[in-house]
PDB file of C-alpha atoms in Angstrom:
ATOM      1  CA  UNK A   1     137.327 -23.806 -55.121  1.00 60.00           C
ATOM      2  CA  UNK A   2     139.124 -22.049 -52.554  1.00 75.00           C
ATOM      3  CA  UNK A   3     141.297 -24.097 -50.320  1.00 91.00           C
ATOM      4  CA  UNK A   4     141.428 -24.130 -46.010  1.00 95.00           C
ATOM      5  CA  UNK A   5     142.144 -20.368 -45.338  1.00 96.00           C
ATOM      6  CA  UNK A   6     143.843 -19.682 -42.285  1.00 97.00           C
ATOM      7  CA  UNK A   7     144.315 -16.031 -40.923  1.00 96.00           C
ATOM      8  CA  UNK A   8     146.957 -14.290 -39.463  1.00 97.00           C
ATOM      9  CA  UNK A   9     149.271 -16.355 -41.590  1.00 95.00           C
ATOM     10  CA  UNK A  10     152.066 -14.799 -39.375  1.00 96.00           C
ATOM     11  CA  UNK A  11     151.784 -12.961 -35.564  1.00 96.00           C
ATOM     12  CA  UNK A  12     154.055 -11.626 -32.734  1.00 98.00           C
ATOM     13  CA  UNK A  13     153.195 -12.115 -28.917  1.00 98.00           C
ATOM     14  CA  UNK A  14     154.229 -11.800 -25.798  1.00 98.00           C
ATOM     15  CA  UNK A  15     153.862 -14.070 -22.638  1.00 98.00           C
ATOM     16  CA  UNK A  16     150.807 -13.577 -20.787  1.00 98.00           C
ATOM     17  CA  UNK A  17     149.118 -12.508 -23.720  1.00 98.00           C
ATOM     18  CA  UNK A  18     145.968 -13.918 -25.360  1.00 98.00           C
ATOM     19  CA  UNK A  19     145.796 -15.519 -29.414  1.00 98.00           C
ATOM     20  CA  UNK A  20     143.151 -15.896 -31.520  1.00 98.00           C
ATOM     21  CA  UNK A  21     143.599 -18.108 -34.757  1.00 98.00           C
ATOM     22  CA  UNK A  22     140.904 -18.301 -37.568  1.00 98.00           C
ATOM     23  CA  UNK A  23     140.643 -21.192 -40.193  1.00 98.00           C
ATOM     24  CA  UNK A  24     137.550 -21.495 -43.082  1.00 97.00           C
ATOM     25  CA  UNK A  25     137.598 -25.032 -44.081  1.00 96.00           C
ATOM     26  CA  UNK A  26     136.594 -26.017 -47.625  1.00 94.00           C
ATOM     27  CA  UNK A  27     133.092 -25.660 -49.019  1.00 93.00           C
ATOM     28  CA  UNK A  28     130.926 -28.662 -48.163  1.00 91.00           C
ATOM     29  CA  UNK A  29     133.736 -29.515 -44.952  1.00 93.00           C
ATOM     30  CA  UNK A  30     131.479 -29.776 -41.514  1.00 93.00           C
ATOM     31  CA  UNK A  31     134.651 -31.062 -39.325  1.00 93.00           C
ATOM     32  CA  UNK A  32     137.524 -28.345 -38.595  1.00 96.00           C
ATOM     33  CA  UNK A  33     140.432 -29.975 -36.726  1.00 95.00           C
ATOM     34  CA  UNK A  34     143.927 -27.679 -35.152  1.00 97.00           C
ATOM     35  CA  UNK A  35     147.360 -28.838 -34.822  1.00 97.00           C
ATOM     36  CA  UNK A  36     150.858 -27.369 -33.425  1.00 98.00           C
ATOM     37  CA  UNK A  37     153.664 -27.910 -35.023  1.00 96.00           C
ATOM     38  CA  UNK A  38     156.405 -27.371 -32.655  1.00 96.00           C
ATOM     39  CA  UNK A  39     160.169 -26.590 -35.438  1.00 91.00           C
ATOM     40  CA  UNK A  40     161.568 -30.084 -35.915  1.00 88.00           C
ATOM     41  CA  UNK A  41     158.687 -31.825 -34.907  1.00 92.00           C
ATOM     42  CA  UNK A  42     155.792 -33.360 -35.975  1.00 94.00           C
ATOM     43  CA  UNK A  43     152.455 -31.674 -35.598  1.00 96.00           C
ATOM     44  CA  UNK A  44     150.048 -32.583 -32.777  1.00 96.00           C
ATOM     45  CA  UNK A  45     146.698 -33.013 -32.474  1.00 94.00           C
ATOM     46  CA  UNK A  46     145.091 -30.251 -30.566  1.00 96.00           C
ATOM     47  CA  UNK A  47     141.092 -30.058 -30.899  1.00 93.00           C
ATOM     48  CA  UNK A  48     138.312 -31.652 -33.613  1.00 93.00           C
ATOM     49  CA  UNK A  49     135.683 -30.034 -34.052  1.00 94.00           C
ATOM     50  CA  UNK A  50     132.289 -31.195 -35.906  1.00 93.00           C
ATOM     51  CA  UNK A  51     129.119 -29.745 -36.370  1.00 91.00           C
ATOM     52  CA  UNK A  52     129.933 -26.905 -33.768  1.00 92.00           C
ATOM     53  CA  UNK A  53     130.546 -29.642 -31.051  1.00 93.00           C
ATOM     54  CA  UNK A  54     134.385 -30.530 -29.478  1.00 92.00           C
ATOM     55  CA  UNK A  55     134.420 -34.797 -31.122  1.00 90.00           C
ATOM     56  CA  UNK A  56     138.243 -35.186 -29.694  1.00 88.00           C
ATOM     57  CA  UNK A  57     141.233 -33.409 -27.493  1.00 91.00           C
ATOM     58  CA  UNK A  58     144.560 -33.827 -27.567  1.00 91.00           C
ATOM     59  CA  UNK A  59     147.034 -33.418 -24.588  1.00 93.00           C
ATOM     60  CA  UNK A  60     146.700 -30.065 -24.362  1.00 96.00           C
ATOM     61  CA  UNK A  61     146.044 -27.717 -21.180  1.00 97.00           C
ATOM     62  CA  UNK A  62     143.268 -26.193 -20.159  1.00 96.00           C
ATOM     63  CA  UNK A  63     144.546 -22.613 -21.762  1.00 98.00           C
ATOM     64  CA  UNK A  64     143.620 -23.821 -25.497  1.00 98.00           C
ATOM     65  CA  UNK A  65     140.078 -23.644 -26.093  1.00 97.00           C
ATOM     66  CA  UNK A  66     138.224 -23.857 -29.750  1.00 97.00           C
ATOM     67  CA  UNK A  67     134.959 -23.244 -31.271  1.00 97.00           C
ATOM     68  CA  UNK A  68     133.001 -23.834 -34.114  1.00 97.00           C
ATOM     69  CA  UNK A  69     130.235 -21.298 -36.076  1.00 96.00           C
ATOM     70  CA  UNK A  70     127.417 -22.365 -37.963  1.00 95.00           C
ATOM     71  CA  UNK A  71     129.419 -21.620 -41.437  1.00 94.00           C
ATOM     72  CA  UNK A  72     131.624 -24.639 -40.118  1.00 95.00           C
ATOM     73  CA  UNK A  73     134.560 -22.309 -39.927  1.00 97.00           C
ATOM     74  CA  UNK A  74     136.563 -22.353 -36.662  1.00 97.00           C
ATOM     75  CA  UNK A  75     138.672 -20.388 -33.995  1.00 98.00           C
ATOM     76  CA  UNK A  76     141.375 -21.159 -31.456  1.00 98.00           C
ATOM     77  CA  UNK A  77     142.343 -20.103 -28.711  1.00 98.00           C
ATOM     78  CA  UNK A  78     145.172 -19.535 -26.496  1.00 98.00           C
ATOM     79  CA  UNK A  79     145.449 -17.433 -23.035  1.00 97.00           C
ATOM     80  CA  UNK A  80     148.504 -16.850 -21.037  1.00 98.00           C
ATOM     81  CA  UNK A  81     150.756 -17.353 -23.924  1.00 98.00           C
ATOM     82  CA  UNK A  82     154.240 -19.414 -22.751  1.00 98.00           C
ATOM     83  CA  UNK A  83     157.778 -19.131 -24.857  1.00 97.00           C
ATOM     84  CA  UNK A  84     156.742 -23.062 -25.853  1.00 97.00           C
ATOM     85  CA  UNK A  85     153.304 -21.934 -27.593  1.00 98.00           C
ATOM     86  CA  UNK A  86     155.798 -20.532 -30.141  1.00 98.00           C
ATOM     87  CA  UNK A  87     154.823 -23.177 -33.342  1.00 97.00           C
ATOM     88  CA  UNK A  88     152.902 -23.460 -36.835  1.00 96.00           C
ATOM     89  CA  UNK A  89     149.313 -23.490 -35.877  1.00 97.00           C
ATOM     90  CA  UNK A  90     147.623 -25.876 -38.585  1.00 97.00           C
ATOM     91  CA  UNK A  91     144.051 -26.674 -39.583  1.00 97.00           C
ATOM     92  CA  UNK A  92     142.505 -29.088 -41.352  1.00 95.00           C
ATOM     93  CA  UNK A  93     138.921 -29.717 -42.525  1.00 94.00           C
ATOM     94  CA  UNK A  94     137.288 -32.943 -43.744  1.00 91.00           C
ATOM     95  CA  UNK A  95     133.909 -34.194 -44.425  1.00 88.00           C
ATOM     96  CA  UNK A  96     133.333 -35.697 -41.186  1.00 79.00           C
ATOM     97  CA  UNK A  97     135.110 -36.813 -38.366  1.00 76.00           C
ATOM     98  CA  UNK A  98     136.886 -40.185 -38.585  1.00 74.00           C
ATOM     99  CA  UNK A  99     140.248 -39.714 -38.961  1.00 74.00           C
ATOM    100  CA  UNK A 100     140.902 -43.582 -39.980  1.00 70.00           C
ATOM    101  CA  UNK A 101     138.885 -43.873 -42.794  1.00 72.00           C
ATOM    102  CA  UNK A 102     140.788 -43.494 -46.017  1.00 68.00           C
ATOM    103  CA  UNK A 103     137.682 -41.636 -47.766  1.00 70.00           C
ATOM    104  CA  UNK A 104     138.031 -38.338 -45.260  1.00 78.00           C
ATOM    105  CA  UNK A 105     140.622 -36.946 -46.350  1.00 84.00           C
ATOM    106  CA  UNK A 106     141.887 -34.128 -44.489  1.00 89.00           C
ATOM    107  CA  UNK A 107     142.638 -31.043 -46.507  1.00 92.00           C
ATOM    108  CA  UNK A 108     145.596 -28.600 -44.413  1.00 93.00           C
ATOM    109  CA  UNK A 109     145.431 -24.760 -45.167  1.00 94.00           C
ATOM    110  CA  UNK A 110     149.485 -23.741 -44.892  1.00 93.00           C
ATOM    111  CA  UNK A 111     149.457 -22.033 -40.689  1.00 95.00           C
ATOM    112  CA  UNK A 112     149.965 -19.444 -38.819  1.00 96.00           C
ATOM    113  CA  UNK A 113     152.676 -19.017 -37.251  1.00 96.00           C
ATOM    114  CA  UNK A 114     152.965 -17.979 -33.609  1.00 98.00           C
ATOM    115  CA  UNK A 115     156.217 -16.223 -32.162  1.00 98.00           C
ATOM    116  CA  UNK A 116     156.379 -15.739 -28.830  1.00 98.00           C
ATOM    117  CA  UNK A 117     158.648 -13.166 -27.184  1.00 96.00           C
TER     118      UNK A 117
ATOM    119  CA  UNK B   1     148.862 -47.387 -27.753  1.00 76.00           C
ATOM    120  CA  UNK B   2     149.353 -46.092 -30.722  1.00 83.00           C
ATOM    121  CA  UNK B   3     152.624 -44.979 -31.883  1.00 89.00           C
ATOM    122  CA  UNK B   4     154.573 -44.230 -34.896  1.00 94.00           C
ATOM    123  CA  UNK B   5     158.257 -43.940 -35.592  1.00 96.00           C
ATOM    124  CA  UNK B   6     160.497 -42.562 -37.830  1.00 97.00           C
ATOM    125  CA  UNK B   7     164.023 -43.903 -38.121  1.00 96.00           C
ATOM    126  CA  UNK B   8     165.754 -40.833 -39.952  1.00 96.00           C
ATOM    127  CA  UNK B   9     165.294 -37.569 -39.516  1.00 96.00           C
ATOM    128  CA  UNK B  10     167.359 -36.686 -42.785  1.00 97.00           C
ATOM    129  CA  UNK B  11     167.703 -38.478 -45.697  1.00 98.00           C
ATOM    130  CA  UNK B  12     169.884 -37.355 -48.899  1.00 98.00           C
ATOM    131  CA  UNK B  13     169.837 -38.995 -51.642  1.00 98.00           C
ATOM    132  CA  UNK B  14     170.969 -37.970 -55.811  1.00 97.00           C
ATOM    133  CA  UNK B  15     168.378 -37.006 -57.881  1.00 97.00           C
ATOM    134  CA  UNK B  16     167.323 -40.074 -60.066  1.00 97.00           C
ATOM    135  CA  UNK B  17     168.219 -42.822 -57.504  1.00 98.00           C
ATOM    136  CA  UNK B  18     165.605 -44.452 -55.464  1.00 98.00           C
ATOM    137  CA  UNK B  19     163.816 -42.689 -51.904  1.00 98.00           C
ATOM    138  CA  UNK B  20     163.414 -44.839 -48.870  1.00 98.00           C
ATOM    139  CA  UNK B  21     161.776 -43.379 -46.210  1.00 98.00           C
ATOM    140  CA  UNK B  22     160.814 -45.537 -43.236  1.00 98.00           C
ATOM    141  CA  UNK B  23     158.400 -45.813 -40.671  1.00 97.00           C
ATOM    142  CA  UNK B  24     157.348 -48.230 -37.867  1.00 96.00           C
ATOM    143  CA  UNK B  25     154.107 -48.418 -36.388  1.00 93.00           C
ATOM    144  CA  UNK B  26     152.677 -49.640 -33.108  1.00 90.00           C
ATOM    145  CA  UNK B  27     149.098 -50.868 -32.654  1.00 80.00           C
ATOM    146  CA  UNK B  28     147.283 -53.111 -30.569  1.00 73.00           C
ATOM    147  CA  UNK B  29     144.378 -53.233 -33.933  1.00 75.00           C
ATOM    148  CA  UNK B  30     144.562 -53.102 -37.936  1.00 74.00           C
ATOM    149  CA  UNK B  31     145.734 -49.571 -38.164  1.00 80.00           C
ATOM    150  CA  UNK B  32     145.156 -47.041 -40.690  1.00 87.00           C
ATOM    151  CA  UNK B  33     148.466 -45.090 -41.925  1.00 91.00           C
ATOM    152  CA  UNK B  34     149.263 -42.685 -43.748  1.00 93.00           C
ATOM    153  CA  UNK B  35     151.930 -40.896 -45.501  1.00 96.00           C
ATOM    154  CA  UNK B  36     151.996 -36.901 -45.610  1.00 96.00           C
ATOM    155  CA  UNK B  37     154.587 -34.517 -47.450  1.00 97.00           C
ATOM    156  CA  UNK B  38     155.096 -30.747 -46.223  1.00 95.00           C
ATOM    157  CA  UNK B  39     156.773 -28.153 -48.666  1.00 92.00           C
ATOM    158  CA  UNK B  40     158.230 -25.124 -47.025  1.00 84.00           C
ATOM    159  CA  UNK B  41     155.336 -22.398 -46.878  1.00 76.00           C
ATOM    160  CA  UNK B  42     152.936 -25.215 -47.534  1.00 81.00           C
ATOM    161  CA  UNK B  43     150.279 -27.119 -46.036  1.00 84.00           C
ATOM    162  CA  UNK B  44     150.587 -30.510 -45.345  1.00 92.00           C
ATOM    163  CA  UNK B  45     149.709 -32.704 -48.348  1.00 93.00           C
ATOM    164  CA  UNK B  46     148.502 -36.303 -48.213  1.00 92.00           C
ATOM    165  CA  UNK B  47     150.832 -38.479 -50.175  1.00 95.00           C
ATOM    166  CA  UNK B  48     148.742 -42.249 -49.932  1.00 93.00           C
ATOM    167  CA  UNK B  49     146.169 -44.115 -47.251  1.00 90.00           C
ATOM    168  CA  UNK B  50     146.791 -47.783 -46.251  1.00 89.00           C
ATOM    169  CA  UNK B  51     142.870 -48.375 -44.804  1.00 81.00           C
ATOM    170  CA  UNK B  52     143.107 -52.474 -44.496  1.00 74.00           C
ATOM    171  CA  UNK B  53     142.897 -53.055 -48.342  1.00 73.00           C
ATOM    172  CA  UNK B  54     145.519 -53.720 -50.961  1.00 82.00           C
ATOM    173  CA  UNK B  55     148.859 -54.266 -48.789  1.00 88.00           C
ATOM    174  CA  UNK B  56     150.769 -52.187 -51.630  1.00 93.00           C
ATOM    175  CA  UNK B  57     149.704 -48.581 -51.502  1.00 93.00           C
ATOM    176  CA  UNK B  58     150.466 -46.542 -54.653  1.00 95.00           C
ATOM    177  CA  UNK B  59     150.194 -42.370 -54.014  1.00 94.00           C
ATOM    178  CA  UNK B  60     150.564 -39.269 -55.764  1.00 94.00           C
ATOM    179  CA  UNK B  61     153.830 -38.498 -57.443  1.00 94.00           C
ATOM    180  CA  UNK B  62     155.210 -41.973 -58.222  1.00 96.00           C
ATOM    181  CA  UNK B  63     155.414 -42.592 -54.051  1.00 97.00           C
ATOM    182  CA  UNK B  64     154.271 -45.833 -52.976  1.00 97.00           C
ATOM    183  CA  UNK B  65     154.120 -47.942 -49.688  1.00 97.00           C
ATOM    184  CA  UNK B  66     154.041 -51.215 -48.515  1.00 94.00           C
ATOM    185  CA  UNK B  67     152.303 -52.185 -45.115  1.00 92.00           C
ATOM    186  CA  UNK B  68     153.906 -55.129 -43.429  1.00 92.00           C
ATOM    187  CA  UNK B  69     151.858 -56.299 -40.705  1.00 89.00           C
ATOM    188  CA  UNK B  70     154.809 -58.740 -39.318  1.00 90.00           C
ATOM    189  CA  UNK B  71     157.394 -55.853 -39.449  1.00 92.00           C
ATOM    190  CA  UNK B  72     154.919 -53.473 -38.116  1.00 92.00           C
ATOM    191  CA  UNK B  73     156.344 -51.235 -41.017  1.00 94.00           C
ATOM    192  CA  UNK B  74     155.289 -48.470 -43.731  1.00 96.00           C
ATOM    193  CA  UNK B  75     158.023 -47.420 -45.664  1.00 97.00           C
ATOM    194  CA  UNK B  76     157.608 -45.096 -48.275  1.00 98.00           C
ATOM    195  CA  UNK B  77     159.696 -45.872 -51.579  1.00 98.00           C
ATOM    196  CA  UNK B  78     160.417 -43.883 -55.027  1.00 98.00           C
ATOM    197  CA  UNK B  79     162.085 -45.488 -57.472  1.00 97.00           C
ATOM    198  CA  UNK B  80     163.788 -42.195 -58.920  1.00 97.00           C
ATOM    199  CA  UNK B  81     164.033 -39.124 -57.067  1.00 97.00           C
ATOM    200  CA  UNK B  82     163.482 -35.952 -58.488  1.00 96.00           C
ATOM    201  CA  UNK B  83     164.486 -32.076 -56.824  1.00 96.00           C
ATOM    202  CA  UNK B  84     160.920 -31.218 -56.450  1.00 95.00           C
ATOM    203  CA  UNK B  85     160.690 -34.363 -53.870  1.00 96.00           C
ATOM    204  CA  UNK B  86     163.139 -32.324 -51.561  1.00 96.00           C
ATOM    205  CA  UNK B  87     160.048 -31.695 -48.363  1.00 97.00           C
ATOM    206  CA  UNK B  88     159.183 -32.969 -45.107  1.00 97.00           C
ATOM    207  CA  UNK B  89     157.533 -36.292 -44.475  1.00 98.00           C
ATOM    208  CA  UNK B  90     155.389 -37.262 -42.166  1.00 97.00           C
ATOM    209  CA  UNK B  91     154.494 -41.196 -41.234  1.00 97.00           C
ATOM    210  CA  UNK B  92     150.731 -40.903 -39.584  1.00 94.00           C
ATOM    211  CA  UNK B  93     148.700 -43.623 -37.610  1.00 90.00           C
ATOM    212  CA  UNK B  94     145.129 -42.826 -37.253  1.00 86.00           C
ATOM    213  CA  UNK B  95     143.121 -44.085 -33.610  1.00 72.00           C
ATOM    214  CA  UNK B  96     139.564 -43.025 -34.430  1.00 67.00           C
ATOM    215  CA  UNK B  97     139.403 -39.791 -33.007  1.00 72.00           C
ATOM    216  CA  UNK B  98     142.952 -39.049 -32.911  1.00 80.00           C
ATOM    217  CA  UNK B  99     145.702 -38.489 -35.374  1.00 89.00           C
ATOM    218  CA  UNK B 100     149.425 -39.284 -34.692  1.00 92.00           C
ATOM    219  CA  UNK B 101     152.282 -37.747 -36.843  1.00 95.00           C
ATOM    220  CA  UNK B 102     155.927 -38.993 -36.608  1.00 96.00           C
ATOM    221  CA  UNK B 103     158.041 -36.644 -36.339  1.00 96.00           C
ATOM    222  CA  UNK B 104     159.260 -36.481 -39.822  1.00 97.00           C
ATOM    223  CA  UNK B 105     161.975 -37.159 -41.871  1.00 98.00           C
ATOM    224  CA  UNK B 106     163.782 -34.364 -44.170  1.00 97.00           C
ATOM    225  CA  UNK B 107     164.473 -35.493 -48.081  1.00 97.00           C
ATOM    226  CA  UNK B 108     167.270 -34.092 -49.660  1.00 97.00           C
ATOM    227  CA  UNK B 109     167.740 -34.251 -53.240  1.00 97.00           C
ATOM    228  CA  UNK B 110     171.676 -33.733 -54.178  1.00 95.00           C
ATOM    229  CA  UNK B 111     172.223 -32.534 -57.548  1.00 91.00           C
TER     230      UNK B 111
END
């Protein structure tokens, strides 16, 4: 079985300009969840995403949106890129949508990663 | 809140001597935490789960973990390092509809 694809796996911008990221989560996967990963730093939660609705947000403005198709795969987002949106973009998908219960496991695909110039 | 902390961002140690990597959580419940390891190139990986069972968590790759409720700790331990174990780790504490990562700590594995 094919793992979480994410597309582009690599992607030059400029500020002011608009991104869109794509992730397919594993076969059977309904919940698609996104993450930046700032260099040095941990990744942050960004946007969950199950059954095609938005099930939790992270502290992110307003200029990162998501969305979810019917094949469960998932899109994000970002208008008005800023020098600081430059990061690893990561997505996840699981089986549902708790993220504390040890039997959904979240399975990463390996990013995209956003430059920003 | 939830929080979790890492204490080192780098840690080196020889290959064939025991990894400690450690972690500290803050909760105001039982919290779930995990341990995650990141390659370079690669996606994140899920190492072991602590979920309120067994205390001692035993993962993938001869990792393990022990929760410690008093210390608020969940240090990851190896008893032999190997070169392959060089990554990034990541200490996670799970709110129900959130996910917090530490900010990692970078293994080095010296020859």
């Amino acid at each position: 079985d094919a793992g979480v694809t994410q597309s582009p796996t690599h992607l030059i911008k400029t500020r002011g300009q608009h991104v869109t990221l794509r992730c397919s989560p594993i076969s059977g996967h309904k919940s698609v969840s996104w993450y930046q990963q700032v260099l040095g730093q941990g990744p942050q939660f960004i946007f969950q995403y199950y059954e095609k609705e938005e099930r939790g947000r992270g502290n992110f403005p307003d200029r990162f949106s998501a969305r979810q198709f019917p094949n469960y795969s998932s899109e994000l987002n970002v208008n008005a890129l800023l020098l600081g949106d430059s990061a690893l973009y990561l997505c996840a998908s699981s089986l549902w949508t708790a993220f504390n219960s040890g039997a959904n496991v979240l399975t990463f695909g390996a990013g995209s990663r956003l430059t920003v110039l | 809140a939830q929080s979790v902390t890492q204490l080192d961002s780098h840690v080196s140690v020889s290959e064939g001597t025991p990894v400690l990597l450690r972690c500290n959580y803050s909760s105001s419940y039982s919290p779930s935490l995990f341990w995650y390891v990141q390659h370079p190139n690669k996606g994140l990986q899920l190492l072991l789960k602590y979920t309120s069972a067994a205390t001692l968590v035993k993962g993938i790759n001869g990792f393990e973990a022990e929760f410690k409720k008093s210390e608020t700790s969940f240090h990851l331990t190896k008893p032999s390092a190997h070169m392959s174990d060089a990554a990034e780790y990541f200490c996670v504490v799970t709110p129900y509809d959130k996910i917090i990562f530490g900010k990692g700590t970078r293994l080095h594995i010296l020859p």
